[in-house]
Coordinates of N, CA and C and ligand atoms in Angstrom, one line a residue:
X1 N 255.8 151.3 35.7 CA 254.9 152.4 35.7 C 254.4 152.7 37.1
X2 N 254.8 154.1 37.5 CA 254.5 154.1 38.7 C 253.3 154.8 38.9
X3 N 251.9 155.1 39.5 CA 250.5 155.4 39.5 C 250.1 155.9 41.1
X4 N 249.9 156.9 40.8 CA 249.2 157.5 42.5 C 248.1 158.2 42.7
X5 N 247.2 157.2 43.7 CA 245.8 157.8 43.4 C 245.6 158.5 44.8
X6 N 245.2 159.7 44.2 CA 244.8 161.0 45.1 C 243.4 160.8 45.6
X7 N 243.2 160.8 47.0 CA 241.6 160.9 47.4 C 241.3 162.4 48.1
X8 N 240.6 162.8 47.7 CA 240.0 163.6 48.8 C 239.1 163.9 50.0
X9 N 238.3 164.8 50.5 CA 237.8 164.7 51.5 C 236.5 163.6 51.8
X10 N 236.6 163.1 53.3 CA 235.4 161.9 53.1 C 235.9 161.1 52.6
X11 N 236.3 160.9 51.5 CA 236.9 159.4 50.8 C 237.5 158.7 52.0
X12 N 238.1 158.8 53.1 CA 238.4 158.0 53.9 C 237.5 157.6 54.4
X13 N 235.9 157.9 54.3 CA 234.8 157.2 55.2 C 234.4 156.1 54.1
X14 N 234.6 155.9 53.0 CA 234.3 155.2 52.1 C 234.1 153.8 52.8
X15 N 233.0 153.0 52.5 CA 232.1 151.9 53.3 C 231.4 151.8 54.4
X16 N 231.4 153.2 55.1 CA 229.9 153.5 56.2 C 229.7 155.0 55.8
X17 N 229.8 155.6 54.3 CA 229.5 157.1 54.0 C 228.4 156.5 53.1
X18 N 227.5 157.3 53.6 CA 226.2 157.1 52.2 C 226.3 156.1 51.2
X19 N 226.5 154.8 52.3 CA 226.7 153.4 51.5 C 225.6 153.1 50.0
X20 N 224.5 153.8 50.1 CA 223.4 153.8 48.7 C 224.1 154.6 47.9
X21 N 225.3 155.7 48.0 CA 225.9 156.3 46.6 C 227.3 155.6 46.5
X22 N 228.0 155.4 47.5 CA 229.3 155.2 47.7 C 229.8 153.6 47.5
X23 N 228.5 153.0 48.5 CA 229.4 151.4 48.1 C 229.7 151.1 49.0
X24 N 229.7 150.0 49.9 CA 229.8 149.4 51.2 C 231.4 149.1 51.2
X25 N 232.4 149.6 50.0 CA 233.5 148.8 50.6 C 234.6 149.6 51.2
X26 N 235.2 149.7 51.9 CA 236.2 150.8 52.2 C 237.5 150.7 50.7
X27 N 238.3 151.7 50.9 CA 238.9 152.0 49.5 C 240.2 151.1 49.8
X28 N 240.6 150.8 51.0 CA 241.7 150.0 51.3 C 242.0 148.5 50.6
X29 N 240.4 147.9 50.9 CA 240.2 146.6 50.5 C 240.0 146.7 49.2
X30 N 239.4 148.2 48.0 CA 239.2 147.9 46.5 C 241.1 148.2 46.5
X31 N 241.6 148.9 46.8 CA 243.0 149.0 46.5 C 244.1 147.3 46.6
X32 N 243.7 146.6 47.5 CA 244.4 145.6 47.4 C 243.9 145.1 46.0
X33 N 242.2 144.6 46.0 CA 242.2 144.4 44.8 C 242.6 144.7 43.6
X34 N 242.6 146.1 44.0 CA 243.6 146.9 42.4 C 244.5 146.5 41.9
X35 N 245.9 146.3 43.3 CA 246.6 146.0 43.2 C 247.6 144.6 42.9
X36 N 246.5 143.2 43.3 CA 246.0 142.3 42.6 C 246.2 142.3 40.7
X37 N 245.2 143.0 40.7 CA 244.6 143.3 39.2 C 246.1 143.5 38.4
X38 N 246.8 144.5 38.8 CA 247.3 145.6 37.9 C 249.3 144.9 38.8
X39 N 249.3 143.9 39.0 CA 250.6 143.6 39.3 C 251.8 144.2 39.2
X40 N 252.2 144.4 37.7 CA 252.9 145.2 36.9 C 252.7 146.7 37.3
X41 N 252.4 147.2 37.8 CA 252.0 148.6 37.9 C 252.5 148.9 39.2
X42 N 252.8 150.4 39.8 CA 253.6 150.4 41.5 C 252.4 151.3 41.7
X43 N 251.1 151.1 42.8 CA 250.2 151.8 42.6 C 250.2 152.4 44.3
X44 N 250.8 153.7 44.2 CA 250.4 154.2 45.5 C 249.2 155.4 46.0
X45 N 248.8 155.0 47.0 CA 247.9 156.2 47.4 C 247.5 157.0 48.5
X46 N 247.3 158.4 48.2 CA 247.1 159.4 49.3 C 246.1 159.8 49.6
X47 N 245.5 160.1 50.6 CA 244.3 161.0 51.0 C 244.0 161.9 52.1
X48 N 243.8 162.4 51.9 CA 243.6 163.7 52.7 C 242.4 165.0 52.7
X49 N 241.8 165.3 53.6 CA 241.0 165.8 54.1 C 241.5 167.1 53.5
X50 N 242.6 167.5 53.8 CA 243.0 169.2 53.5 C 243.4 169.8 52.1
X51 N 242.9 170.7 51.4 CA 242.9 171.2 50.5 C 244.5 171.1 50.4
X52 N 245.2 172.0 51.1 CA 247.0 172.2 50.7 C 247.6 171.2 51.3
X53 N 247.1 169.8 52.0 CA 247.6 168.6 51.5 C 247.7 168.2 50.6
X54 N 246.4 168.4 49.7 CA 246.4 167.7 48.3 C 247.1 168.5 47.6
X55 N 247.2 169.5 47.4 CA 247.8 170.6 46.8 C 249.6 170.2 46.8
X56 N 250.0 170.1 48.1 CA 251.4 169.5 48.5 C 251.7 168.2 47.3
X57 N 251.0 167.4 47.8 CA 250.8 166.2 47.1 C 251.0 166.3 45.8
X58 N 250.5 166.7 45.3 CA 250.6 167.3 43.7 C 251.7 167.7 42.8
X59 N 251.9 168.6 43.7 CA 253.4 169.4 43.4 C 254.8 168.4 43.9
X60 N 254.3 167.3 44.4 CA 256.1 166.4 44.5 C 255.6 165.6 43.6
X61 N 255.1 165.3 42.7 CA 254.7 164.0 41.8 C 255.7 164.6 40.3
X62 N 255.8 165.3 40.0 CA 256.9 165.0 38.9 C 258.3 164.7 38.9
X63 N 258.3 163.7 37.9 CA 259.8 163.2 38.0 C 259.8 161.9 39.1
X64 N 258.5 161.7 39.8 CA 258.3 160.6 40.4 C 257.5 159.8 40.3
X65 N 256.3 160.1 39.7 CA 255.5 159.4 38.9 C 254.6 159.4 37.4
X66 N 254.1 158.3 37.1 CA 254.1 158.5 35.2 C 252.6 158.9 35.5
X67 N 251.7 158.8 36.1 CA 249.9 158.7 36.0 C 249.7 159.4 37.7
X68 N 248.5 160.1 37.7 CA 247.7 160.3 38.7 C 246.6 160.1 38.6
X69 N 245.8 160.0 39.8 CA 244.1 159.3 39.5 C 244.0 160.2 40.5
X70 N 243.2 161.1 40.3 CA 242.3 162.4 41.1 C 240.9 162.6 41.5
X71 N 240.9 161.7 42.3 CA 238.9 162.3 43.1 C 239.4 163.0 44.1
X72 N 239.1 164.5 43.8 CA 239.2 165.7 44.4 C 237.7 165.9 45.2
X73 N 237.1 165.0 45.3 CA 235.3 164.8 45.9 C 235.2 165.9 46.3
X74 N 234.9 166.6 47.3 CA 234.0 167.8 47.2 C 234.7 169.3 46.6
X75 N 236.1 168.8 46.8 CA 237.0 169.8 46.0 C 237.1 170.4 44.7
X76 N 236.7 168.9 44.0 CA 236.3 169.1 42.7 C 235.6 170.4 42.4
X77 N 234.7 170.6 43.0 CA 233.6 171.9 42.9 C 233.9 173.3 43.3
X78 N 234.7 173.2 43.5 CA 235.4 174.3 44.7 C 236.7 174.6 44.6
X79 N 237.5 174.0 44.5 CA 239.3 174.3 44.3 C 239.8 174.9 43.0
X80 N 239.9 176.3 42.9 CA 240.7 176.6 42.1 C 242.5 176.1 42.3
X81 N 242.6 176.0 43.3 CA 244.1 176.0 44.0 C 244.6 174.4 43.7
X82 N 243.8 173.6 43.6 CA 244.1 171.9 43.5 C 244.4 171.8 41.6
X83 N 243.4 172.8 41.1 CA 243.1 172.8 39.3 C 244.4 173.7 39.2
X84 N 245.0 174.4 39.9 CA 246.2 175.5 39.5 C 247.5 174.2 40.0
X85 N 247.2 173.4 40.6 CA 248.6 172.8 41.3 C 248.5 171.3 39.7
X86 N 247.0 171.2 39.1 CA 247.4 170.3 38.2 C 247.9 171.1 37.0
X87 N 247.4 172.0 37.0 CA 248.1 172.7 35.4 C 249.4 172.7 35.8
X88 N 250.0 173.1 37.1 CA 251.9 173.2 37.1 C 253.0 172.1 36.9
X89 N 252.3 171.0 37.1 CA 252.7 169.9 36.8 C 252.3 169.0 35.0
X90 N 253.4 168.2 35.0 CA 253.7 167.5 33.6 C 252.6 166.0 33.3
X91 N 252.6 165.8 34.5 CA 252.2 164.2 34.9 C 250.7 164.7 34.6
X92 N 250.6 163.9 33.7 CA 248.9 163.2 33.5 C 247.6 162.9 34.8
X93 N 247.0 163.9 34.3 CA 246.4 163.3 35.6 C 244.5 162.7 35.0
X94 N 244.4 162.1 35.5 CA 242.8 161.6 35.3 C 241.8 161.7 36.2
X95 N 241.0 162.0 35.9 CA 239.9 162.8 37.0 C 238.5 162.1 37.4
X96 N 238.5 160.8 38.4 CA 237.7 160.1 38.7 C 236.6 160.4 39.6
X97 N 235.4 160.2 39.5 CA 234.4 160.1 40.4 C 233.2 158.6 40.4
X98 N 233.5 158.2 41.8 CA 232.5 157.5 42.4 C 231.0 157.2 41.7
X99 N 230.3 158.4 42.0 CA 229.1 158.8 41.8 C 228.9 159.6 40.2
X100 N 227.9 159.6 39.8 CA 227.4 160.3 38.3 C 227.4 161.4 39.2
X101 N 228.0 162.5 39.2 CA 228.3 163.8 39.6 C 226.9 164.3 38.8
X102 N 226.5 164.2 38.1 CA 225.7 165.1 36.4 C 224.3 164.7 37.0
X103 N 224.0 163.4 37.6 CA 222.5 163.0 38.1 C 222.5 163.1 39.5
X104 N 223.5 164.5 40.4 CA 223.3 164.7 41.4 C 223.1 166.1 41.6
X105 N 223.2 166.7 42.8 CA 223.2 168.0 43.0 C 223.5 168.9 41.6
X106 N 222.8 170.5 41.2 CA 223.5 171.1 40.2 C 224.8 172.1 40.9
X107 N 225.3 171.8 41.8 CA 226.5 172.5 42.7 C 227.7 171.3 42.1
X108 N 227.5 170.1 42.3 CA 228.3 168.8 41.6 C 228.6 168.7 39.8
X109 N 227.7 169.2 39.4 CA 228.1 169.4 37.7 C 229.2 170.4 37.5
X110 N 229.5 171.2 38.3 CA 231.0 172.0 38.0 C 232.2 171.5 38.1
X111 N 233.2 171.3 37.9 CA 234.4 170.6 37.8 C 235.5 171.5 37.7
X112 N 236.4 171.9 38.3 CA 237.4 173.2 38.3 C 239.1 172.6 37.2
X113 N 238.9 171.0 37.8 CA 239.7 169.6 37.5 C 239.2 169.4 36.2
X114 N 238.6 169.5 35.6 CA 237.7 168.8 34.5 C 238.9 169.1 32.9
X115 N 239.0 170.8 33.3 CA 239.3 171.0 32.2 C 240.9 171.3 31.8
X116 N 241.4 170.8 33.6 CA 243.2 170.7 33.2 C 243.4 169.0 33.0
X117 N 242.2 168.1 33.2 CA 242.8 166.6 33.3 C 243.0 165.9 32.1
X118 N 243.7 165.1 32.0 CA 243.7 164.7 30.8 C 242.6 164.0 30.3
X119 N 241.7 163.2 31.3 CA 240.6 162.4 30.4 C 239.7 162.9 32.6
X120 N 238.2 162.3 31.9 CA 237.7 162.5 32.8 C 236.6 160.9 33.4
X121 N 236.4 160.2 34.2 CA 235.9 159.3 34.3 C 235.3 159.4 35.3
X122 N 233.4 158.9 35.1 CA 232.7 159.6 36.6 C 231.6 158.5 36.3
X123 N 231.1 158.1 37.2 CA 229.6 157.3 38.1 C 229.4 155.8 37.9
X124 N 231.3 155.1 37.5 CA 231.2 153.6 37.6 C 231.6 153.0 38.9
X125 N 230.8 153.4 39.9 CA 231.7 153.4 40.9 C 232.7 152.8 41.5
X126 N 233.3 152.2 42.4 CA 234.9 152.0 42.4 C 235.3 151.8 41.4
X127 N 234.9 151.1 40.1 CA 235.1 150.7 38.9 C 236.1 151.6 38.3
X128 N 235.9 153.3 38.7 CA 235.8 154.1 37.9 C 237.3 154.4 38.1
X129 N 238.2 153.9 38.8 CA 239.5 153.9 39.4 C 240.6 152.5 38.4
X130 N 239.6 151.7 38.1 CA 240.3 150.5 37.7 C 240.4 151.4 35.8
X131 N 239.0 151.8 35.1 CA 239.0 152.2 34.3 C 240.6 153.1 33.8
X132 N 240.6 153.9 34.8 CA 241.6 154.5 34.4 C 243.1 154.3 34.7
X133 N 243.2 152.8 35.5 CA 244.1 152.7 35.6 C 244.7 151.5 34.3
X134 N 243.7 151.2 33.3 CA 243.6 150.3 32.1 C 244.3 151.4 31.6
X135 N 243.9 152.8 31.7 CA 244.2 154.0 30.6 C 245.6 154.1 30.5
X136 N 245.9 153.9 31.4 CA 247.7 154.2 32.0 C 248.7 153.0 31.5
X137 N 248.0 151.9 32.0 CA 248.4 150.7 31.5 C 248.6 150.4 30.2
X138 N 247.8 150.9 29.1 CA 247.7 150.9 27.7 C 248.7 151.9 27.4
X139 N 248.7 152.9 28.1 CA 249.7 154.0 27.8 C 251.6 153.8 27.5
X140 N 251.7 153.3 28.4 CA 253.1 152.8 28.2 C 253.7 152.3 27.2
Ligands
DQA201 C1 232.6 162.3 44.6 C2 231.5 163.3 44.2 C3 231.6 164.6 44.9 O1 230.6 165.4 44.5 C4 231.5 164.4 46.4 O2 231.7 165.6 47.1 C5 232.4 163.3 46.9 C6 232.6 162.1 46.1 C7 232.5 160.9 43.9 O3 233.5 160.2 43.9 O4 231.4 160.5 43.5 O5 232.9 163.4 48.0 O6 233.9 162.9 44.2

């Protein structure tokens, strides 16, 4: 089972970005862990700052991979274009957030992703990546 987790903007600052919402660890070091965890699994991942990176990104994943894990972070709120590139594609995608999106900003309770993903998982933080990578794992 091959699994690729999509980051969006900022997620590369993850462990000196607003370490009181985010978490002191960078995503590099929860991903080894992950990958620890989940042996059996080929877990790769991308991130990028740019909307039509992610967008790119998106659109080569079928026929290449079985699961996607999508924190579109501020995109989430904002991208029709990222929610149009998940509906074109076959591959499952799961729609993770860090933070309780819902006990933040009311600009953050919108989700554009919400309602093409297949399941939605939000405010366990890193946690919230392993959660759905159990989903995938059970899936098989
Ligand atoms: C986030 C929540 C978004 O609202 C925010 O813009 C992010 C991160 C999260 O994982 O909690 O950058 O997606």
């Amino acid at each position: 089972m091959k699994i690729l987790i999509i980051n969006g903007p900022n997620l590369n600052l993850l462990g000196t970005r607003e370490t009181e919402i985010y978490g002191n660890s960078t995503f590099e070091n929860y991903l080894n862990s992950l990958r620890s965890a989940f042996e059996q699994m080929e877990i790769q991942y991308f991130q990028s700052n740019i909307e039509g990176a992610l967008i790119d990104k998106i659109q080569e994943t079928p026929g290449v991979y079985d699961g996607i894990i999508l924190n579109a972070a501020a995109y989430t709120h904002t991208s029709v274009g990222i929610a149009d590139a998940v509906r074109a594609i076959d591959v499952p995608v799961i729609e993770v957030h860090i933070s309780n999106t819902f006990s933040r900003e009311d600009y953050r309770h919108k989700s554009f992703i919400a309602p093409v993903a297949k399941g939605v998982i939000i405010g366990f933080g890193l946690m919230s990546y392993e959660l759905a990578l159990m989903y995938f794992n059970k899936e098989k």
